[in-house]
Coordinates of N, CA and C in Angstrom, one line a residue:
X1 N 30.9 85.7 23.7 CA 31.4 86.6 23.0 C 32.4 87.7 24.2
X2 N 33.4 88.0 23.7 CA 34.3 89.0 24.3 C 34.7 90.1 24.0
X3 N 34.7 91.1 24.4 CA 34.8 92.5 24.2 C 36.2 93.0 24.8
X4 N 37.2 93.3 24.4 CA 38.7 93.5 24.9 C 39.1 95.0 24.4
X5 N 39.8 95.7 25.2 CA 40.5 96.7 24.9 C 41.7 96.9 25.8
X6 N 42.7 97.6 25.2 CA 44.0 97.8 25.7 C 44.3 99.0 26.2
X7 N 44.9 99.1 27.5 CA 45.2 100.6 28.0 C 46.7 100.3 28.3
X8 N 47.5 101.7 28.2 CA 48.8 101.7 28.6 C 49.0 102.4 29.8
X9 N 49.6 102.1 30.8 CA 49.9 102.6 32.2 C 51.3 102.3 32.7
X10 N 52.0 103.3 32.9 CA 53.4 103.2 33.4 C 54.5 102.2 32.5
X11 N 54.3 102.3 31.2 CA 54.9 101.4 30.2 C 54.5 99.9 30.3
X12 N 53.3 99.6 31.0 CA 52.6 98.1 31.0 C 51.3 98.3 30.4
X13 N 51.2 97.5 29.5 CA 50.0 97.4 28.7 C 49.2 96.5 29.4
X14 N 47.8 96.9 29.6 CA 46.7 96.1 30.4 C 45.5 96.0 29.6
X15 N 45.1 94.8 29.5 CA 43.8 94.5 28.7 C 42.7 94.4 29.7
X16 N 41.6 95.0 29.2 CA 40.4 94.9 29.9 C 39.4 94.1 29.2
X17 N 38.7 93.0 29.8 CA 37.9 92.5 28.9 C 36.4 92.1 29.3
X18 N 35.3 92.4 28.6 CA 33.9 92.3 28.7 C 33.2 91.2 28.4
X19 N 32.8 90.1 29.2 CA 32.1 89.1 28.6 C 30.5 89.4 28.5
X20 N 30.2 89.3 27.3 CA 28.7 89.5 27.1 C 28.0 88.1 26.7
X21 N 26.9 87.9 27.6 CA 26.2 86.8 27.2 C 25.3 86.9 26.1
X22 N 25.5 86.3 25.1 CA 24.5 86.4 23.9 C 23.1 85.8 23.9
X23 N 23.2 84.7 24.9 CA 21.7 84.1 25.1 C 21.8 83.5 26.4
X24 N 20.5 83.6 27.0 CA 20.0 83.2 28.2 C 20.2 81.6 28.3
X25 N 20.6 81.1 29.3 CA 21.0 79.6 29.4 C 19.7 79.1 30.5
X26 N 19.2 78.1 30.3 CA 18.3 77.4 31.2 C 19.0 76.5 32.1
X27 N 18.4 76.0 33.2 CA 19.1 75.1 34.2 C 19.6 73.7 33.5
X28 N 18.9 73.4 32.6 CA 19.3 72.1 32.1 C 20.3 72.4 31.1
X29 N 20.7 73.5 30.4 CA 21.8 73.7 29.8 C 23.1 74.1 30.5
X30 N 22.7 74.7 31.8 CA 23.8 74.9 32.8 C 24.4 73.6 33.2
X31 N 23.5 72.8 33.5 CA 23.8 71.4 34.1 C 24.6 70.6 33.1
X32 N 24.0 70.5 31.7 CA 24.9 69.7 30.7 C 26.2 70.7 30.4
X33 N 26.5 71.8 30.9 CA 27.9 72.5 30.6 C 28.9 71.9 31.7
X34 N 28.2 71.7 32.9 CA 29.0 71.4 34.2 C 29.3 70.0 33.9
X35 N 28.4 69.1 33.6 CA 28.8 67.6 33.6 C 29.6 67.5 32.3
X36 N 29.6 68.2 31.2 CA 30.7 68.2 30.0 C 32.0 68.4 30.8
X37 N 32.3 69.5 31.5 CA 33.4 69.6 32.1 C 34.1 68.5 33.1
X38 N 33.0 68.0 33.7 CA 33.4 66.9 34.9 C 33.7 65.5 33.9
X39 N 33.2 65.5 32.5 CA 33.5 64.5 31.9 C 32.7 63.2 32.1
X40 N 31.6 63.5 32.9 CA 30.8 62.6 33.5 C 29.3 63.0 33.2
X41 N 28.4 62.2 33.3 CA 27.0 62.7 33.0 C 26.2 61.8 34.1
X42 N 25.2 62.5 34.9 CA 24.5 61.6 35.8 C 23.5 60.6 35.2
X43 N 23.3 59.6 35.9 CA 22.6 58.4 35.3 C 21.1 59.0 35.3
X44 N 20.3 58.3 34.4 CA 18.9 58.7 34.3 C 18.2 58.4 35.7
X45 N 17.4 59.5 36.0 CA 16.7 59.4 37.4 C 15.9 58.3 37.3
X46 N 16.1 57.6 38.7 CA 15.2 56.6 39.2 C 14.5 56.8 40.4
X47 N 13.4 56.3 40.6 CA 12.5 56.7 41.8 C 12.2 55.5 42.5
X48 N 11.9 55.6 43.9 CA 11.4 54.4 44.7 C 10.4 55.0 45.6
X49 N 9.3 54.2 45.4 CA 8.1 54.5 46.3 C 8.4 54.6 47.7
X50 N 7.9 55.3 48.4 CA 8.0 55.3 49.9 C 7.2 54.6 50.9
X51 N 6.1 54.0 49.9 CA 5.4 52.9 50.7 C 3.7 53.7 51.0
X52 N 3.6 55.1 51.0 CA 2.6 55.7 51.5 C 2.5 56.7 50.2
X53 N 1.1 56.7 49.9 CA 0.6 57.6 48.6 C 0.7 58.9 48.9
X54 N 0.6 59.2 50.1 CA 0.4 60.6 50.4 C 1.9 61.2 50.3
X55 N 2.9 60.7 50.6 CA 4.1 61.0 50.7 C 4.7 60.8 49.4
X56 N 4.4 59.9 48.6 CA 4.9 59.9 47.1 C 4.3 61.3 46.3
X57 N 3.1 61.3 46.5 CA 2.5 62.5 45.9 C 3.0 64.0 46.4
X58 N 3.4 64.1 47.5 CA 4.2 65.3 47.9 C 5.4 65.6 47.3
X59 N 5.9 64.5 46.5 CA 7.2 64.6 46.1 C 7.0 64.8 44.5
X60 N 7.6 65.8 43.6 CA 7.4 65.9 42.3 C 7.8 64.7 41.5
X61 N 8.5 63.8 42.1 CA 9.0 62.7 41.2 C 8.1 61.4 41.6
X62 N 7.0 61.5 42.4 CA 6.2 60.5 42.7 C 6.6 59.5 43.5
X63 N 7.6 59.9 44.1 CA 8.5 58.7 45.0 C 9.7 59.6 45.6
X64 N 10.6 58.8 46.0 CA 11.8 59.0 46.6 C 13.0 59.1 45.4
X65 N 13.5 60.1 44.9 CA 14.6 60.0 43.9 C 15.8 59.1 44.2
X66 N 16.3 58.3 43.6 CA 17.5 57.3 43.9 C 18.8 58.3 43.2
X67 N 19.9 57.8 43.9 CA 21.1 58.4 43.3 C 21.0 60.1 43.4
X68 N 20.5 60.4 44.5 CA 20.3 61.8 45.1 C 20.8 61.9 46.6
X69 N 20.9 63.0 47.1 CA 21.4 63.3 48.7 C 20.1 63.4 49.4
X70 N 20.1 63.0 50.3 CA 18.9 63.1 51.3 C 19.2 63.3 52.8
X71 N 18.3 64.2 53.5 CA 19.0 64.5 54.8 C 17.6 64.2 55.8
X72 N 18.0 63.6 57.0 CA 16.9 63.0 58.0 C 17.3 63.6 59.2
X73 N 16.7 64.3 60.1 CA 16.9 64.8 61.3 C 16.0 64.3 62.4
X74 N 16.5 63.7 63.4 CA 15.7 63.1 64.2 C 16.4 62.4 65.6
X75 N 15.7 62.1 66.7 CA 16.5 61.6 67.5 C 17.2 60.2 67.4
X76 N 18.2 59.8 68.1 CA 18.9 58.6 67.9 C 17.9 57.3 67.2
X77 N 16.7 57.3 68.3 CA 16.1 56.2 67.8 C 15.2 56.3 66.4
X78 N 14.3 57.5 66.5 CA 13.5 57.4 65.5 C 14.1 58.0 64.2
X79 N 15.1 58.7 64.2 CA 16.0 59.1 63.1 C 16.6 58.0 62.6
X80 N 17.3 57.2 63.1 CA 17.8 55.9 62.6 C 16.9 55.0 62.0
X81 N 15.8 54.7 62.8 CA 14.6 53.5 62.3 C 14.1 54.2 60.9
X82 N 13.7 55.7 60.7 CA 13.4 56.3 59.4 C 14.5 55.9 58.4
X83 N 15.8 56.2 58.8 CA 16.8 56.0 57.6 C 16.8 54.7 57.3
X84 N 16.7 53.7 58.3 CA 16.7 52.4 57.7 C 15.5 52.0 57.0
X85 N 14.2 52.4 57.2 CA 13.1 52.3 56.4 C 13.1 52.8 55.1
X86 N 13.9 54.1 54.9 CA 14.0 54.4 53.5 C 15.2 53.7 52.6
X87 N 16.2 53.3 53.3 CA 17.0 52.4 52.6 C 16.6 51.1 52.3
X88 N 15.6 50.5 53.1 CA 15.2 49.2 53.0 C 14.2 49.4 51.5
X89 N 13.8 50.6 51.1 CA 13.1 50.8 49.7 C 13.9 50.6 48.6
X90 N 15.0 50.8 48.9 CA 16.0 50.9 47.6 C 15.8 49.5 46.9
X91 N 15.7 49.8 45.4 CA 15.4 48.4 44.7 C 16.8 47.6 44.2
X92 N 17.4 47.4 45.4 CA 18.8 46.7 45.0 C 19.2 45.8 46.1
X93 N 20.1 44.7 45.9 CA 20.6 44.0 47.1 C 22.0 44.4 47.1
X94 N 22.5 45.3 46.6 CA 23.7 45.8 46.9 C 24.2 46.4 48.4
X95 N 25.4 46.2 48.9 CA 25.6 46.7 50.1 C 25.5 48.1 50.3
X96 N 25.7 48.5 51.6 CA 25.4 49.9 52.1 C 26.4 50.4 53.0
X97 N 27.1 51.5 52.6 CA 28.2 51.8 53.4 C 27.8 52.8 54.4
X98 N 28.1 52.5 55.8 CA 27.4 53.2 57.1 C 28.8 53.9 57.7
X99 N 28.8 55.4 57.5 CA 29.8 56.1 57.9 C 29.7 56.8 59.3
X100 N 30.3 56.5 60.4 CA 30.2 57.1 61.7 C 31.5 57.4 62.3
X101 N 31.7 58.4 63.3 CA 32.8 58.6 63.9 C 32.9 57.8 64.9
X102 N 34.4 57.4 64.7 CA 34.8 56.3 65.6 C 34.7 56.8 67.2
X103 N 34.4 55.7 68.1 CA 34.4 56.2 69.4 C 33.1 56.5 69.9
X104 N 32.1 56.9 69.0 CA 30.9 57.4 69.4 C 30.1 56.5 69.9
X105 N 28.8 56.5 70.8 CA 27.9 55.6 71.3 C 27.4 54.7 70.0
X106 N 27.2 55.3 69.1 CA 26.5 54.7 67.8 C 27.3 54.3 66.7
X107 N 28.6 54.1 67.3 CA 29.5 53.9 66.2 C 29.5 52.4 65.6
X108 N 28.6 51.5 66.1 CA 28.4 50.2 66.0 C 26.8 50.0 65.6
X109 N 26.3 49.8 64.5 CA 24.9 49.9 64.3 C 24.6 48.6 65.1
X110 N 23.4 48.8 65.7 CA 22.5 47.6 66.2 C 21.9 46.6 65.2
X111 N 22.3 45.4 64.8 CA 21.7 44.9 63.6 C 20.5 44.6 63.7
X112 N 19.9 44.0 64.8 CA 18.6 43.5 64.9 C 17.6 44.7 64.9
X113 N 18.0 45.7 65.3 CA 17.2 47.0 65.1 C 17.0 47.5 63.9
X114 N 18.1 47.2 63.1 CA 18.0 47.6 61.7 C 17.3 46.6 60.9
X115 N 17.2 45.5 61.1 CA 16.4 44.4 60.6 C 15.2 44.7 60.9
X116 N 14.6 45.1 62.2 CA 13.2 45.5 62.4 C 12.6 46.2 61.4
X117 N 13.3 47.2 60.9 CA 12.7 48.0 60.1 C 13.1 47.9 58.5
X118 N 13.3 46.8 58.2 CA 13.5 46.1 56.9 C 14.8 46.1 56.2
X119 N 15.9 46.6 57.1 CA 17.2 46.6 56.5 C 18.2 45.6 56.9
X120 N 18.6 44.4 56.3 CA 19.3 43.4 56.5 C 20.7 44.0 57.4
X121 N 21.3 43.5 58.4 CA 22.5 44.1 58.8 C 23.5 43.5 58.0
X122 N 23.6 42.4 57.4 CA 24.5 41.8 56.5 C 24.9 42.6 55.2
X123 N 23.9 43.5 54.9 CA 24.3 44.5 53.6 C 25.2 45.5 54.2
X124 N 25.5 45.8 55.3 CA 26.2 47.0 55.9 C 27.8 46.8 56.0
X125 N 28.3 47.9 55.3 CA 29.7 48.0 55.5 C 30.0 49.2 56.3
X126 N 30.5 49.1 57.5 CA 30.8 50.2 58.5 C 32.1 50.7 58.2
X127 N 31.9 51.9 58.2 CA 33.1 52.8 58.0 C 33.2 54.0 59.4
X128 N 34.5 53.6 60.0 CA 34.5 54.6 61.2 C 35.8 55.7 60.8
X129 N 35.5 57.0 61.1 CA 36.4 57.9 60.7 C 36.9 58.7 62.1
X130 N 37.8 59.2 61.9 CA 38.4 59.9 63.4 C 37.9 61.7 63.3
X131 N 37.3 62.0 61.9 CA 36.9 63.6 62.0 C 35.6 63.4 60.9
X132 N 35.1 64.8 60.8 CA 33.9 64.8 59.8 C 34.7 64.7 58.5
X133 N 35.8 65.5 58.6 CA 36.5 65.3 57.2 C 36.8 63.9 56.7
X134 N 37.2 63.2 57.5 CA 37.1 61.7 57.1 C 36.0 61.1 56.6
X135 N 35.1 61.4 57.2 CA 33.6 60.9 56.8 C 33.1 61.5 55.6
X136 N 33.4 62.8 55.3 CA 33.0 63.2 54.1 C 33.6 62.6 52.8
X137 N 35.2 62.6 53.2 CA 36.0 62.0 52.0 C 35.4 60.4 51.8
X138 N 35.1 59.7 52.8 CA 34.5 58.6 52.8 C 33.2 58.3 51.8
X139 N 32.4 59.2 52.5 CA 31.1 59.4 51.8 C 31.1 59.7 50.2
X140 N 31.8 60.6 50.1 CA 32.0 60.8 48.6 C 32.5 59.8 47.6
X141 N 33.6 59.2 48.0 CA 34.1 57.8 47.5 C 33.1 56.9 47.4
X142 N 32.3 56.6 48.3 CA 31.4 55.7 48.5 C 30.2 55.9 47.4
X143 N 29.8 57.3 47.2 CA 28.7 57.6 46.4 C 28.9 57.6 45.1
X144 N 30.3 57.5 44.8 CA 30.8 57.6 43.5 C 31.1 56.1 42.9
X145 N 30.7 55.1 43.7 CA 30.9 53.5 43.6 C 29.7 53.1 43.3
X146 N 29.5 52.7 41.9 CA 28.2 52.1 41.5 C 28.0 50.6 42.1
X147 N 29.1 50.2 42.8 CA 28.7 48.8 43.3 C 28.1 48.7 44.7
X148 N 27.7 49.9 45.3 CA 27.0 50.3 46.6 C 25.6 50.8 46.3
X149 N 24.5 50.4 47.1 CA 23.1 50.9 46.8 C 22.9 52.1 47.6
X150 N 23.7 52.3 48.5 CA 23.5 53.7 49.6 C 24.7 53.8 50.3
X151 N 24.7 55.1 50.7 CA 25.9 55.5 51.7 C 25.1 56.6 52.8
X152 N 25.3 56.0 53.8 CA 24.6 56.8 55.2 C 25.9 57.6 55.9
X153 N 25.8 58.8 56.2 CA 26.7 59.3 56.9 C 26.2 60.2 58.5
X154 N 26.3 59.6 59.5 CA 26.0 60.1 60.8 C 27.0 61.2 61.3
X155 N 26.9 62.6 61.1 CA 27.7 63.5 61.1 C 27.2 64.7 61.5
X156 N 25.9 64.6 61.6 CA 25.4 66.1 62.1 C 25.1 67.0 60.8
X157 N 25.2 68.3 60.9 CA 25.2 69.3 59.7 C 26.4 69.5 59.2
X158 N 26.3 69.8 57.9 CA 27.7 70.2 57.1 C 27.3 71.3 56.3
X159 N 28.4 71.9 55.8 CA 28.3 73.2 55.3 C 27.9 72.9 53.8
X160 N 27.3 74.0 53.3 CA 26.8 73.9 51.8 C 27.6 73.3 50.9
X161 N 28.7 73.7 50.8 CA 29.6 73.1 49.8 C 30.0 71.9 49.9
X162 N 30.0 71.4 51.1 CA 30.4 69.8 51.2 C 29.0 69.0 50.7
X163 N 27.9 69.7 50.8 CA 26.6 69.0 50.7 C 26.5 68.7 49.0
X164 N 27.1 69.8 48.4 CA 26.8 70.0 46.9 C 28.0 68.8 46.4
X165 N 29.1 68.6 47.1 CA 30.1 67.8 46.5 C 29.3 66.2 46.6
X166 N 28.7 66.2 47.8 CA 28.1 64.9 48.0 C 26.9 64.5 46.9
X167 N 26.1 65.7 46.7 CA 25.2 65.6 45.7 C 25.7 65.3 44.2
X168 N 26.6 65.9 43.9 CA 27.2 65.7 42.6 C 27.9 64.4 42.5
X169 N 28.4 63.6 43.7 CA 28.9 62.5 43.7 C 27.8 61.3 43.7
X170 N 26.7 61.4 44.4 CA 25.6 60.5 44.2 C 25.0 60.7 42.8
X171 N 25.0 61.6 42.2 CA 24.3 61.5 40.7 C 25.4 60.8 39.7
X172 N 26.7 61.2 40.0 CA 27.7 60.5 39.3 C 27.8 59.1 39.3
X173 N 27.6 58.5 40.6 CA 27.8 57.1 40.8 C 26.5 56.4 40.7
X174 N 25.2 57.0 40.8 CA 24.0 56.3 40.8 C 23.7 55.7 42.3
X175 N 24.5 56.3 43.3 CA 24.3 55.8 44.6 C 23.3 56.7 45.6
X176 N 22.2 56.4 46.3 CA 21.8 57.1 47.1 C 22.4 57.3 48.4
X177 N 22.3 58.7 48.8 CA 23.2 59.1 50.1 C 22.3 59.6 51.2
X178 N 22.3 59.4 52.3 CA 21.5 60.0 53.3 C 22.6 60.4 54.4
X179 N 22.2 61.9 54.8 CA 22.8 62.6 55.9 C 21.8 62.3 57.1
X180 N 22.3 61.5 58.3 CA 21.5 61.4 59.4 C 22.2 62.4 60.5
X181 N 21.2 63.2 60.9 CA 21.4 64.1 61.9 C 20.9 64.0 63.0
X182 N 21.3 63.3 64.0 CA 20.8 63.0 65.5 C 21.1 63.9 66.8
X183 N 20.4 65.1 66.7 CA 21.0 66.0 67.7 C 20.6 65.2 69.2
X184 N 21.9 65.4 70.0 CA 21.9 64.7 71.5 C 20.8 65.3 72.3
X185 N 20.7 66.8 72.0 CA 20.0 67.4 73.0 C 19.0 68.2 72.2
X186 N 17.7 67.8 72.4 CA 16.8 68.6 71.7 C 15.5 68.5 72.1
X187 N 14.6 69.6 72.3 CA 13.5 69.4 72.8 C 12.2 68.9 71.8
X188 N 11.1 68.8 72.2 CA 10.1 68.5 71.0 C 9.8 69.5 70.4
X189 N 9.8 70.7 70.7 CA 9.5 71.9 69.7 C 10.8 72.1 68.7
X190 N 11.9 71.8 69.2 CA 13.3 72.1 68.2 C 13.0 70.9 67.2
X191 N 12.6 69.6 67.7 CA 12.6 68.8 66.6 C 11.7 69.1 65.7
X192 N 10.6 69.5 66.0 CA 9.2 69.9 64.9 C 9.5 71.0 64.1
X193 N 10.5 71.6 64.4 CA 10.8 73.1 63.7 C 12.1 72.8 62.7
X194 N 11.8 73.2 61.4 CA 13.0 73.2 60.5 C 14.4 74.3 61.0
X195 N 15.2 73.9 60.6 CA 16.4 74.7 61.2 C 17.0 75.2 60.1
X196 N 18.0 76.3 60.1 CA 18.7 76.6 59.0 C 19.5 75.7 58.4
X197 N 20.1 74.6 58.9 CA 20.9 73.5 58.5 C 20.2 72.9 57.5
X198 N 18.8 72.5 57.6 CA 17.8 71.9 56.8 C 17.5 72.6 55.7
X199 N 16.9 74.1 55.9 CA 16.4 74.6 55.0 C 17.4 75.1 53.8
X200 N 18.6 75.2 54.3 CA 19.8 75.7 53.4 C 20.7 74.7 53.0
X201 N 20.2 73.2 52.9 CA 20.9 72.3 52.8 C 20.9 71.7 51.3
X202 N 22.0 71.2 50.8 CA 22.3 71.1 49.2 C 21.3 69.5 49.0
X203 N 20.9 68.9 50.0 CA 20.1 67.8 49.9 C 18.9 67.9 49.0
X204 N 18.4 67.0 48.2 CA 17.3 66.8 47.5 C 16.3 67.1 48.2
X205 N 16.0 66.1 49.4 CA 14.9 66.3 50.4 C 15.4 66.3 51.6
X206 N 14.7 66.9 52.6 CA 15.3 67.1 54.0 C 13.9 66.8 54.8
X207 N 14.1 65.6 55.6 CA 13.0 65.3 56.7 C 13.4 65.4 58.2
X208 N 12.2 65.6 58.7 CA 12.5 65.8 60.4 C 11.5 64.5 61.0
X209 N 12.0 64.0 61.9 CA 11.3 62.8 62.5 C 11.3 63.2 64.1
X210 N 10.0 62.8 64.4 CA 9.5 63.1 65.9 C 9.0 62.0 66.3
X211 N 9.3 61.0 67.3 CA 8.5 60.1 67.9 C 7.4 60.4 68.6
X212 N 6.3 59.7 68.6 CA 5.1 60.1 69.3 C 4.7 58.9 70.1
X213 N 3.7 59.2 71.2 CA 3.5 58.0 72.0 C 2.5 57.1 71.6
X214 N 2.7 55.7 71.5 CA 2.1 54.9 71.0 C 1.7 53.6 71.9
X215 N 0.8 52.7 72.0 CA 0.3 51.9 73.0 C 1.3 50.7 72.8
X216 N 1.8 50.6 71.7 CA 2.5 49.0 71.2 C 3.7 49.6 70.8
X217 N 4.9 49.2 71.4 CA 6.4 49.7 71.3 C 6.6 48.8 70.0
X218 N 6.1 48.0 69.5 CA 6.4 47.0 68.3 C 6.0 48.0 67.0
X219 N 5.0 48.8 67.1 CA 4.7 49.7 65.9 C 4.7 51.2 66.2
X220 N 6.0 51.6 66.3 CA 6.2 52.9 66.6 C 5.6 53.9 65.6
X221 N 5.1 55.0 66.2 CA 4.7 56.2 65.6 C 5.3 57.4 65.6
X222 N 5.5 58.0 64.3 CA 6.3 58.9 64.1 C 5.5 60.3 63.5
X223 N 5.9 61.5 63.7 CA 5.4 62.6 63.3 C 6.6 63.1 62.1
X224 N 6.2 62.6 60.9 CA 7.2 62.9 59.9 C 7.0 64.0 59.2
X225 N 8.1 65.1 58.8 CA 7.9 66.3 58.3 C 8.8 66.6 57.3
X226 N 8.1 66.8 56.1 CA 9.1 67.0 54.8 C 9.4 68.5 55.0
X227 N 10.8 68.8 55.4 CA 11.0 70.5 55.5 C 11.1 71.1 54.2
X228 N 11.8 70.4 53.2 CA 12.0 70.9 52.0 C 12.3 69.9 50.8
X229 N 12.1 70.3 49.7 CA 12.3 69.4 48.7 C 12.2 70.0 47.5
X230 N 13.1 69.9 46.4 CA 13.1 70.7 45.1 C 11.7 70.5 44.5
X231 N 11.0 71.6 44.4 CA 9.6 71.6 43.7 C 8.5 70.5 44.6
X232 N 8.9 70.1 45.6 CA 8.0 69.2 46.6 C 7.1 70.3 47.2
X233 N 6.1 69.7 48.0 CA 5.1 70.4 48.7 C 5.1 70.1 50.0
X234 N 6.0 70.8 50.8 CA 6.2 70.5 52.4 C 5.0 70.3 53.1
X235 N 5.0 69.3 53.9 CA 4.0 68.8 54.6 C 4.3 68.1 55.7
X236 N 3.2 67.4 56.5 CA 3.5 66.7 57.9 C 2.7 65.6 58.0
X237 N 2.8 64.4 58.3 CA 2.2 63.3 58.4 C 2.6 62.5 59.9
X238 N 1.4 61.8 60.1 CA 1.7 60.9 61.4 C 1.7 59.5 60.6
X239 N 2.8 58.9 60.9 CA 3.1 57.5 60.1 C 3.6 56.5 60.9
X240 N 2.9 55.3 60.9 CA 3.2 54.0 61.7 C 3.8 53.0 61.1
X241 N 4.8 52.3 61.6 CA 5.7 51.2 61.0 C 4.8 50.0 61.1
X242 N 4.6 49.4 60.1 CA 3.8 48.2 59.9 C 4.9 46.9 60.0
X243 N 4.8 46.5 61.3 CA 6.0 45.3 61.0 C 5.5 44.1 60.5
X244 N 4.3 43.9 60.2 CA 3.9 42.7 59.3 C 4.2 42.9 57.7
X245 N 3.7 44.2 57.6 CA 3.9 44.5 55.9 C 5.3 45.1 55.8
X246 N 6.0 45.4 56.6 CA 7.6 45.9 56.5 C 7.4 47.2 55.9
X247 N 6.6 47.9 56.2 CA 6.4 49.3 55.6 C 5.8 50.5 56.3
X248 N 5.9 51.7 56.0 CA 5.0 52.9 56.7 C 3.7 52.8 56.3
X249 N 3.0 53.2 57.2 CA 1.5 53.5 56.8 C 1.0 54.8 57.5
X250 N -0.2 55.4 56.9 CA -0.8 56.4 57.6 C -1.6 56.0 58.8

């Protein structure tokens, strides 16, 4: 409903309008309006078990929601390993786009290491960009491509608006996105504490990974912390990678 009134000032007519909302809209109605303007609709939500009941129960979807954006923060080893373990849970044999900055030390994923955590390296499509803007554009295009199972971006933190664009692209294309942030210099206390980048993220879930001492290098142990999740219960767990079962375990 619009109420308007005309005024005359210096021989110029000016209209002042007042918009009055006649009915409160809930989140679902607002979302439907946005998607109608985009002329697309998100696909029905699918969920993949994380392989650990405690983690699944902490999430309101009883598992990791697919076709959504997620964030993983950790060092170059544990963060990448946890990311690979999540991607291996995707119920699809489609390929995965791996977006990195060209010239960085990790611009070529080490195939055997990914395979160790259940992710077959032949599924990867590596995209190298010259800037974060290039990677964001590549991620957005990849997330809108239903021919992919997932899209990973190794680019550190991004602003809220960029995260929202990636979230919408993931929902529209039905592709799961992961932002992998691997700080080059971080002490144990920094990795264990949530930062503004994760608490203000547009990602559906934000995880923080810290490697822990273990007697056997073949079975790494991680402190896995759920910093935030929509309607989720934040928590922390000590998880071990079971190389025989190819899954996480408490």
